[in-house]
PDB file of C-alpha atoms in Angstrom:
ATOM      1  CA  SER A   1      -5.999  65.580 163.283  1.00 51.00           C
ATOM      2  CA  GLN A   2      -4.481  62.919 161.101  1.00 60.00           C
ATOM      3  CA  GLN A   3      -6.981  60.193 160.404  1.00 72.00           C
ATOM      4  CA  GLY A   4      -6.697  57.164 158.235  1.00 78.00           C
ATOM      5  CA  GLU A   5      -9.777  55.902 156.448  1.00 84.00           C
ATOM      6  CA  GLU A   6      -9.825  52.195 155.719  1.00 87.00           C
ATOM      7  CA  ASP A   7     -11.628  50.564 152.839  1.00 88.00           C
ATOM      8  CA  PRO A   8     -13.526  48.281 152.606  1.00 92.00           C
ATOM      9  CA  GLN A   9     -15.273  48.381 155.953  1.00 91.00           C
ATOM     10  CA  ALA A  10     -15.712  44.633 155.882  1.00 94.00           C
ATOM     11  CA  LEU A  11     -14.138  41.826 153.880  1.00 95.00           C
ATOM     12  CA  SER A  12     -14.971  38.140 153.880  1.00 96.00           C
ATOM     13  CA  ILE A  13     -12.727  35.620 152.134  1.00 96.00           C
ATOM     14  CA  GLN A  14     -11.886  31.940 152.153  1.00 97.00           C
ATOM     15  CA  GLU A  15      -8.782  30.585 153.827  1.00 97.00           C
ATOM     16  CA  GLY A  16      -5.884  30.603 151.392  1.00 97.00           C
ATOM     17  CA  GLU A  17      -7.097  33.630 149.465  1.00 97.00           C
ATOM     18  CA  ASN A  18      -5.390  37.017 149.553  1.00 97.00           C
ATOM     19  CA  ALA A  19      -6.900  39.984 151.373  1.00 97.00           C
ATOM     20  CA  THR A  20      -6.300  43.572 150.341  1.00 97.00           C
ATOM     21  CA  MET A  21      -7.205  46.549 152.497  1.00 96.00           C
ATOM     22  CA  ASN A  22      -6.767  50.181 151.580  1.00 95.00           C
ATOM     23  CA  CYS A  23      -6.104  53.318 153.566  1.00 93.00           C
ATOM     24  CA  SER A  24      -6.426  56.946 152.559  1.00 92.00           C
ATOM     25  CA  TYR A  25      -5.314  60.027 154.447  1.00 89.00           C
ATOM     26  CA  LYS A  26      -5.274  63.761 153.904  1.00 86.00           C
ATOM     27  CA  THR A  27      -2.079  65.436 155.081  1.00 82.00           C
ATOM     28  CA  SER A  28       1.649  64.848 154.783  1.00 85.00           C
ATOM     29  CA  ILE A  29       3.094  62.055 156.839  1.00 87.00           C
ATOM     30  CA  ASN A  30       6.322  60.920 158.427  1.00 88.00           C
ATOM     31  CA  ASN A  31       5.288  57.284 158.304  1.00 89.00           C
ATOM     32  CA  LEU A  32       2.215  55.096 158.157  1.00 91.00           C
ATOM     33  CA  GLN A  33       1.551  52.161 160.445  1.00 90.00           C
ATOM     34  CA  TRP A  34      -0.848  49.241 160.241  1.00 93.00           C
ATOM     35  CA  TYR A  35      -2.338  47.602 163.323  1.00 93.00           C
ATOM     36  CA  ARG A  36      -4.504  44.569 163.962  1.00 95.00           C
ATOM     37  CA  GLN A  37      -7.120  44.258 166.661  1.00 91.00           C
ATOM     38  CA  ASN A  38      -8.677  41.035 167.873  1.00 87.00           C
ATOM     39  CA  SER A  39     -11.883  40.904 169.884  1.00 75.00           C
ATOM     40  CA  GLY A  40     -12.131  44.643 170.483  1.00 62.00           C
ATOM     41  CA  ARG A  41      -9.147  44.848 172.830  1.00 69.00           C
ATOM     42  CA  GLY A  42      -5.539  45.978 172.424  1.00 76.00           C
ATOM     43  CA  LEU A  43      -4.052  46.691 169.041  1.00 88.00           C
ATOM     44  CA  VAL A  44      -0.973  44.926 167.763  1.00 91.00           C
ATOM     45  CA  HIS A  45       1.465  46.731 165.542  1.00 91.00           C
ATOM     46  CA  LEU A  46       1.999  44.954 162.220  1.00 95.00           C
ATOM     47  CA  ILE A  47       4.234  47.077 160.069  1.00 95.00           C
ATOM     48  CA  LEU A  48       5.562  50.623 159.661  1.00 92.00           C
ATOM     49  CA  ILE A  49       6.376  52.157 156.293  1.00 94.00           C
ATOM     50  CA  ARG A  50       8.227  55.448 156.096  1.00 93.00           C
ATOM     51  CA  SER A  51       7.238  58.240 153.758  1.00 93.00           C
ATOM     52  CA  ASN A  52      10.303  57.654 151.557  1.00 95.00           C
ATOM     53  CA  GLU A  53       9.494  53.951 151.129  1.00 97.00           C
ATOM     54  CA  ARG A  54       7.111  52.582 148.520  1.00 97.00           C
ATOM     55  CA  GLU A  55       6.801  48.955 149.538  1.00 97.00           C
ATOM     56  CA  LYS A  56       7.579  46.848 152.556  1.00 97.00           C
ATOM     57  CA  HIS A  57       7.232  43.174 153.371  1.00 96.00           C
ATOM     58  CA  SER A  58       6.900  41.290 156.617  1.00 95.00           C
ATOM     59  CA  GLY A  59       6.131  37.596 156.368  1.00 96.00           C
ATOM     60  CA  ARG A  60       2.787  37.247 154.593  1.00 97.00           C
ATOM     61  CA  LEU A  61       2.194  41.001 154.792  1.00 97.00           C
ATOM     62  CA  ARG A  62       2.932  43.429 152.001  1.00 98.00           C
ATOM     63  CA  VAL A  63       2.363  47.148 152.428  1.00 98.00           C
ATOM     64  CA  THR A  64       2.546  49.754 149.712  1.00 98.00           C
ATOM     65  CA  LEU A  65       2.566  53.513 150.092  1.00 97.00           C
ATOM     66  CA  ASP A  66       1.777  56.124 147.462  1.00 96.00           C
ATOM     67  CA  THR A  67       2.359  59.550 148.975  1.00 94.00           C
ATOM     68  CA  SER A  68       1.248  61.298 145.773  1.00 95.00           C
ATOM     69  CA  LYS A  69      -2.192  59.704 146.140  1.00 95.00           C
ATOM     70  CA  LYS A  70      -2.048  59.753 149.942  1.00 93.00           C
ATOM     71  CA  SER A  71      -2.931  56.098 150.088  1.00 94.00           C
ATOM     72  CA  SER A  72      -1.599  52.816 151.360  1.00 95.00           C
ATOM     73  CA  SER A  73      -2.596  49.211 150.957  1.00 97.00           C
ATOM     74  CA  LEU A  74      -2.110  46.144 153.119  1.00 97.00           C
ATOM     75  CA  LEU A  75      -2.021  42.769 151.406  1.00 98.00           C
ATOM     76  CA  ILE A  76      -2.242  39.560 153.417  1.00 97.00           C
ATOM     77  CA  THR A  77      -1.311  36.579 151.289  1.00 97.00           C
ATOM     78  CA  ALA A  78      -2.468  33.006 151.824  1.00 97.00           C
ATOM     79  CA  SER A  79      -4.870  34.086 154.552  1.00 97.00           C
ATOM     80  CA  ARG A  80      -5.608  31.941 157.568  1.00 96.00           C
ATOM     81  CA  ALA A  81      -8.571  31.793 159.920  1.00 95.00           C
ATOM     82  CA  ALA A  82      -6.323  33.338 162.588  1.00 93.00           C
ATOM     83  CA  ASP A  83      -6.050  36.473 160.439  1.00 96.00           C
ATOM     84  CA  THR A  84      -9.682  37.246 161.265  1.00 96.00           C
ATOM     85  CA  ALA A  85      -9.526  40.641 162.980  1.00 95.00           C
ATOM     86  CA  SER A  86     -10.007  44.344 162.430  1.00 93.00           C
ATOM     87  CA  TYR A  87      -7.191  46.164 160.681  1.00 94.00           C
ATOM     88  CA  PHE A  88      -6.433  49.852 161.178  1.00 92.00           C
ATOM     89  CA  CYS A  89      -4.044  52.214 159.463  1.00 91.00           C
ATOM     90  CA  ALA A  90      -2.381  55.047 161.337  1.00 88.00           C
ATOM     91  CA  PRO A  91      -0.793  57.833 159.297  1.00 88.00           C
ATOM     92  CA  ARG A  92       1.759  59.632 161.477  1.00 83.00           C
ATOM     93  CA  GLY A  93       2.913  63.143 160.904  1.00 76.00           C
ATOM     94  CA  ALA A  94       2.525  66.649 162.168  1.00 63.00           C
ATOM     95  CA  GLY A  95       0.526  67.005 165.307  1.00 59.00           C
ATOM     96  CA  ASN A  96      -0.010  64.633 168.159  1.00 50.00           C
ATOM     97  CA  MET A  97      -3.673  64.031 167.739  1.00 51.00           C
ATOM     98  CA  LEU A  98      -4.229  60.743 166.033  1.00 58.00           C
ATOM     99  CA  THR A  99      -7.550  59.185 165.274  1.00 61.00           C
ATOM    100  CA  PHE A 100      -7.788  55.771 163.778  1.00 74.00           C
ATOM    101  CA  GLY A 101     -10.533  55.175 161.269  1.00 75.00           C
ATOM    102  CA  GLY A 102     -13.242  52.567 161.642  1.00 79.00           C
ATOM    103  CA  GLY A 103     -10.941  49.861 160.354  1.00 89.00           C
ATOM    104  CA  THR A 104     -11.508  46.973 157.995  1.00 93.00           C
ATOM    105  CA  ARG A 105     -13.162  43.942 159.578  1.00 93.00           C
ATOM    106  CA  LEU A 106     -11.631  40.881 157.939  1.00 96.00           C
ATOM    107  CA  MET A 107     -13.307  37.508 158.201  1.00 96.00           C
ATOM    108  CA  VAL A 108     -11.353  34.506 156.945  1.00 96.00           C
ATOM    109  CA  LYS A 109     -13.543  31.436 156.604  1.00 95.00           C
ATOM    110  CA  PRO A 110     -11.906  28.039 157.110  1.00 91.00           C
TER     111      PRO A 110
ATOM    112  CA  GLY B   1       7.304  44.486 182.451  1.00 52.00           C
ATOM    113  CA  ALA B   2       7.550  43.312 178.890  1.00 78.00           C
ATOM    114  CA  GLY B   3       4.505  45.159 177.619  1.00 93.00           C
ATOM    115  CA  VAL B   4       1.970  47.831 178.442  1.00 95.00           C
ATOM    116  CA  SER B   5      -0.333  46.837 181.265  1.00 96.00           C
ATOM    117  CA  GLN B   6      -3.644  48.330 182.248  1.00 97.00           C
ATOM    118  CA  SER B   7      -5.860  47.918 185.259  1.00 97.00           C
ATOM    119  CA  PRO B   8      -8.539  47.052 185.930  1.00 97.00           C
ATOM    120  CA  SER B   9      -9.370  44.945 182.892  1.00 95.00           C
ATOM    121  CA  ASN B  10     -13.072  45.506 183.497  1.00 96.00           C
ATOM    122  CA  LYS B  11     -14.880  48.146 185.495  1.00 97.00           C
ATOM    123  CA  VAL B  12     -18.596  48.407 186.092  1.00 98.00           C
ATOM    124  CA  THR B  13     -19.773  51.535 187.812  1.00 97.00           C
ATOM    125  CA  GLU B  14     -22.937  53.446 188.467  1.00 97.00           C
ATOM    126  CA  LYS B  15     -23.770  56.680 186.721  1.00 97.00           C
ATOM    127  CA  GLY B  16     -22.372  59.630 188.625  1.00 97.00           C
ATOM    128  CA  LYS B  17     -19.488  57.803 190.243  1.00 98.00           C
ATOM    129  CA  ASP B  18     -15.828  58.621 189.601  1.00 98.00           C
ATOM    130  CA  VAL B  19     -13.458  56.029 188.116  1.00 98.00           C
ATOM    131  CA  GLU B  20      -9.697  55.778 187.801  1.00 98.00           C
ATOM    132  CA  LEU B  21      -8.001  53.768 185.089  1.00 98.00           C
ATOM    133  CA  ARG B  22      -4.331  52.921 185.297  1.00 97.00           C
ATOM    134  CA  CYS B  23      -1.680  52.422 182.651  1.00 97.00           C
ATOM    135  CA  ASP B  24       1.845  51.086 183.105  1.00 96.00           C
ATOM    136  CA  PRO B  25       3.825  51.811 179.933  1.00 96.00           C
ATOM    137  CA  ILE B  26       6.863  49.969 178.673  1.00 95.00           C
ATOM    138  CA  SER B  27       9.871  50.971 180.732  1.00 92.00           C
ATOM    139  CA  GLY B  28      11.806  53.788 179.092  1.00 90.00           C
ATOM    140  CA  HIS B  29       9.045  54.845 176.727  1.00 93.00           C
ATOM    141  CA  THR B  30       8.721  58.599 176.863  1.00 91.00           C
ATOM    142  CA  ALA B  31       5.436  58.861 174.963  1.00 91.00           C
ATOM    143  CA  LEU B  32       2.129  57.682 176.416  1.00 93.00           C
ATOM    144  CA  TYR B  33      -1.288  57.864 174.775  1.00 93.00           C
ATOM    145  CA  TRP B  34      -4.840  57.288 175.954  1.00 95.00           C
ATOM    146  CA  TYR B  35      -7.586  56.334 173.501  1.00 93.00           C
ATOM    147  CA  ARG B  36     -11.107  55.104 173.850  1.00 92.00           C
ATOM    148  CA  GLN B  37     -13.069  52.851 171.561  1.00 90.00           C
ATOM    149  CA  SER B  38     -16.805  52.504 171.568  1.00 87.00           C
ATOM    150  CA  LEU B  39     -18.324  49.225 170.417  1.00 80.00           C
ATOM    151  CA  GLY B  40     -17.497  48.557 166.775  1.00 71.00           C
ATOM    152  CA  GLN B  41     -15.896  51.955 166.295  1.00 75.00           C
ATOM    153  CA  GLY B  42     -12.419  53.267 165.608  1.00 77.00           C
ATOM    154  CA  LEU B  43     -10.102  54.638 168.237  1.00 82.00           C
ATOM    155  CA  GLU B  44     -10.656  58.129 169.576  1.00 86.00           C
ATOM    156  CA  PHE B  45      -7.589  59.965 170.796  1.00 87.00           C
ATOM    157  CA  LEU B  46      -7.909  61.384 174.307  1.00 93.00           C
ATOM    158  CA  ILE B  47      -4.559  62.633 175.604  1.00 92.00           C
ATOM    159  CA  TYR B  48      -0.828  62.381 174.883  1.00 90.00           C
ATOM    160  CA  PHE B  49       2.147  62.685 177.223  1.00 92.00           C
ATOM    161  CA  GLN B  50       5.682  63.192 175.926  1.00 89.00           C
ATOM    162  CA  GLY B  51       8.476  63.271 178.474  1.00 86.00           C
ATOM    163  CA  ASN B  52       8.273  66.295 180.739  1.00 84.00           C
ATOM    164  CA  SER B  53       6.363  68.410 178.239  1.00 87.00           C
ATOM    165  CA  ALA B  54       2.865  69.659 178.913  1.00 88.00           C
ATOM    166  CA  PRO B  55       0.402  66.975 177.806  1.00 90.00           C
ATOM    167  CA  ASP B  56      -1.714  67.356 174.700  1.00 88.00           C
ATOM    168  CA  LYS B  57      -5.234  67.264 176.129  1.00 90.00           C
ATOM    169  CA  SER B  58      -6.976  68.247 172.910  1.00 86.00           C
ATOM    170  CA  GLY B  59      -8.837  64.944 172.628  1.00 88.00           C
ATOM    171  CA  LEU B  60     -10.483  64.942 176.045  1.00 93.00           C
ATOM    172  CA  PRO B  61     -14.256  65.056 175.419  1.00 93.00           C
ATOM    173  CA  SER B  62     -15.211  67.081 178.491  1.00 94.00           C
ATOM    174  CA  ASP B  63     -13.819  68.546 181.692  1.00 95.00           C
ATOM    175  CA  ARG B  64     -14.960  65.405 183.492  1.00 97.00           C
ATOM    176  CA  PHE B  65     -11.950  63.690 181.980  1.00 97.00           C
ATOM    177  CA  SER B  66      -8.432  64.235 183.287  1.00 97.00           C
ATOM    178  CA  ALA B  67      -5.166  62.366 183.243  1.00 96.00           C
ATOM    179  CA  GLU B  68      -1.814  62.579 184.867  1.00 95.00           C
ATOM    180  CA  ARG B  69       1.483  60.839 184.474  1.00 94.00           C
ATOM    181  CA  THR B  70       3.638  60.575 187.543  1.00 84.00           C
ATOM    182  CA  GLY B  71       7.406  60.421 187.296  1.00 81.00           C
ATOM    183  CA  GLY B  72       7.219  60.025 183.552  1.00 76.00           C
ATOM    184  CA  SER B  73       5.941  56.477 183.923  1.00 90.00           C
ATOM    185  CA  VAL B  74       2.561  55.337 185.252  1.00 95.00           C
ATOM    186  CA  SER B  75      -0.486  57.231 184.062  1.00 97.00           C
ATOM    187  CA  THR B  76      -3.965  57.504 185.537  1.00 97.00           C
ATOM    188  CA  LEU B  77      -7.044  58.510 183.560  1.00 98.00           C
ATOM    189  CA  THR B  78      -9.821  59.821 185.786  1.00 98.00           C
ATOM    190  CA  ILE B  79     -13.425  60.197 184.740  1.00 98.00           C
ATOM    191  CA  GLN B  80     -15.588  62.141 187.154  1.00 98.00           C
ATOM    192  CA  ARG B  81     -19.361  61.851 187.427  1.00 98.00           C
ATOM    193  CA  THR B  82     -19.474  59.069 184.844  1.00 98.00           C
ATOM    194  CA  GLN B  83     -22.225  59.007 182.253  1.00 97.00           C
ATOM    195  CA  GLN B  84     -23.573  56.072 180.260  1.00 96.00           C
ATOM    196  CA  GLU B  85     -21.965  57.441 177.095  1.00 95.00           C
ATOM    197  CA  ASP B  86     -18.565  57.022 178.780  1.00 96.00           C
ATOM    198  CA  SER B  87     -18.977  53.254 178.414  1.00 96.00           C
ATOM    199  CA  ALA B  88     -16.177  52.083 176.129  1.00 95.00           C
ATOM    200  CA  VAL B  89     -12.854  50.299 176.079  1.00 94.00           C
ATOM    201  CA  TYR B  90     -10.084  52.632 177.204  1.00 96.00           C
ATOM    202  CA  LEU B  91      -6.748  51.833 175.622  1.00 94.00           C
ATOM    203  CA  CYS B  92      -3.317  53.037 176.609  1.00 95.00           C
ATOM    204  CA  ALA B  93      -0.267  52.932 174.365  1.00 93.00           C
ATOM    205  CA  SER B  94       3.350  53.881 174.783  1.00 93.00           C
ATOM    206  CA  SER B  95       6.092  54.643 172.316  1.00 90.00           C
ATOM    207  CA  SER B  96       9.812  55.248 172.445  1.00 90.00           C
ATOM    208  CA  GLU B  97       9.593  58.140 170.027  1.00 82.00           C
ATOM    209  CA  ARG B  98       7.094  60.734 168.927  1.00 77.00           C
ATOM    210  CA  TRP B  99       5.948  59.140 165.673  1.00 78.00           C
ATOM    211  CA  GLY B 100       7.121  55.632 166.370  1.00 83.00           C
ATOM    212  CA  THR B 101       5.331  52.364 166.793  1.00 87.00           C
ATOM    213  CA  GLN B 102       2.740  52.437 169.522  1.00 89.00           C
ATOM    214  CA  TYR B 103       2.518  49.454 171.835  1.00 92.00           C
ATOM    215  CA  PHE B 104      -0.971  49.003 173.199  1.00 92.00           C
ATOM    216  CA  GLY B 105      -2.163  47.609 176.477  1.00 94.00           C
ATOM    217  CA  PRO B 106      -5.093  45.178 176.654  1.00 93.00           C
ATOM    218  CA  GLY B 107      -7.503  47.950 177.576  1.00 94.00           C
ATOM    219  CA  THR B 108     -10.006  48.571 180.335  1.00 96.00           C
ATOM    220  CA  ARG B 109     -13.630  47.888 179.501  1.00 95.00           C
ATOM    221  CA  LEU B 110     -15.715  50.479 181.324  1.00 97.00           C
ATOM    222  CA  THR B 111     -19.446  49.964 181.721  1.00 97.00           C
ATOM    223  CA  VAL B 112     -21.522  52.726 183.236  1.00 97.00           C
ATOM    224  CA  LEU B 113     -24.939  51.544 184.372  1.00 96.00           C
TER     225      LEU B 113
END
């Protein structure tokens, strides 16, 4: 299986601050995806970074990928209360089986 | 439809009964995944369909769980003789390519009493 492990498990910040979440994985990947989940229901895709990319931006999101360290980070700048959610990374590669980690629970206080 | 839909949104059943959960993927998506998520936990892969290939059932937790995908579109996840530990949110996702972005449905919250 290809499982991402997110760190920290929980993060609490004030509105306007930046939030950084990390993801580690164990095997080679084709790409790595980040998802957000609100209220324990469906996940929303945020961003996909390919294995030959090192950094990618989308709005207030910045994702980095270090394949040598098998790690990725998600930075949310100028956080808002609406960013409160759980964030999951999904490393994609060989094999179909995919297990998301426990995620990072982000709380943004207004 | 524009996105992945799932039905029912909530299902309460008694222990020992069978349940069927439905997933309508995005039109044209060849890949379809089922996951389940227990309260406060990560997602657990259950089964994967890709086109006309044999499904990857390696994540199904027991032989009480089965799934089929008819005509390469709609999928049904069946849980026979439900147990209390089957209580979870069951999520379906579809994708246009094997390792591509997965688009998730809103999930079905199953409660087994």
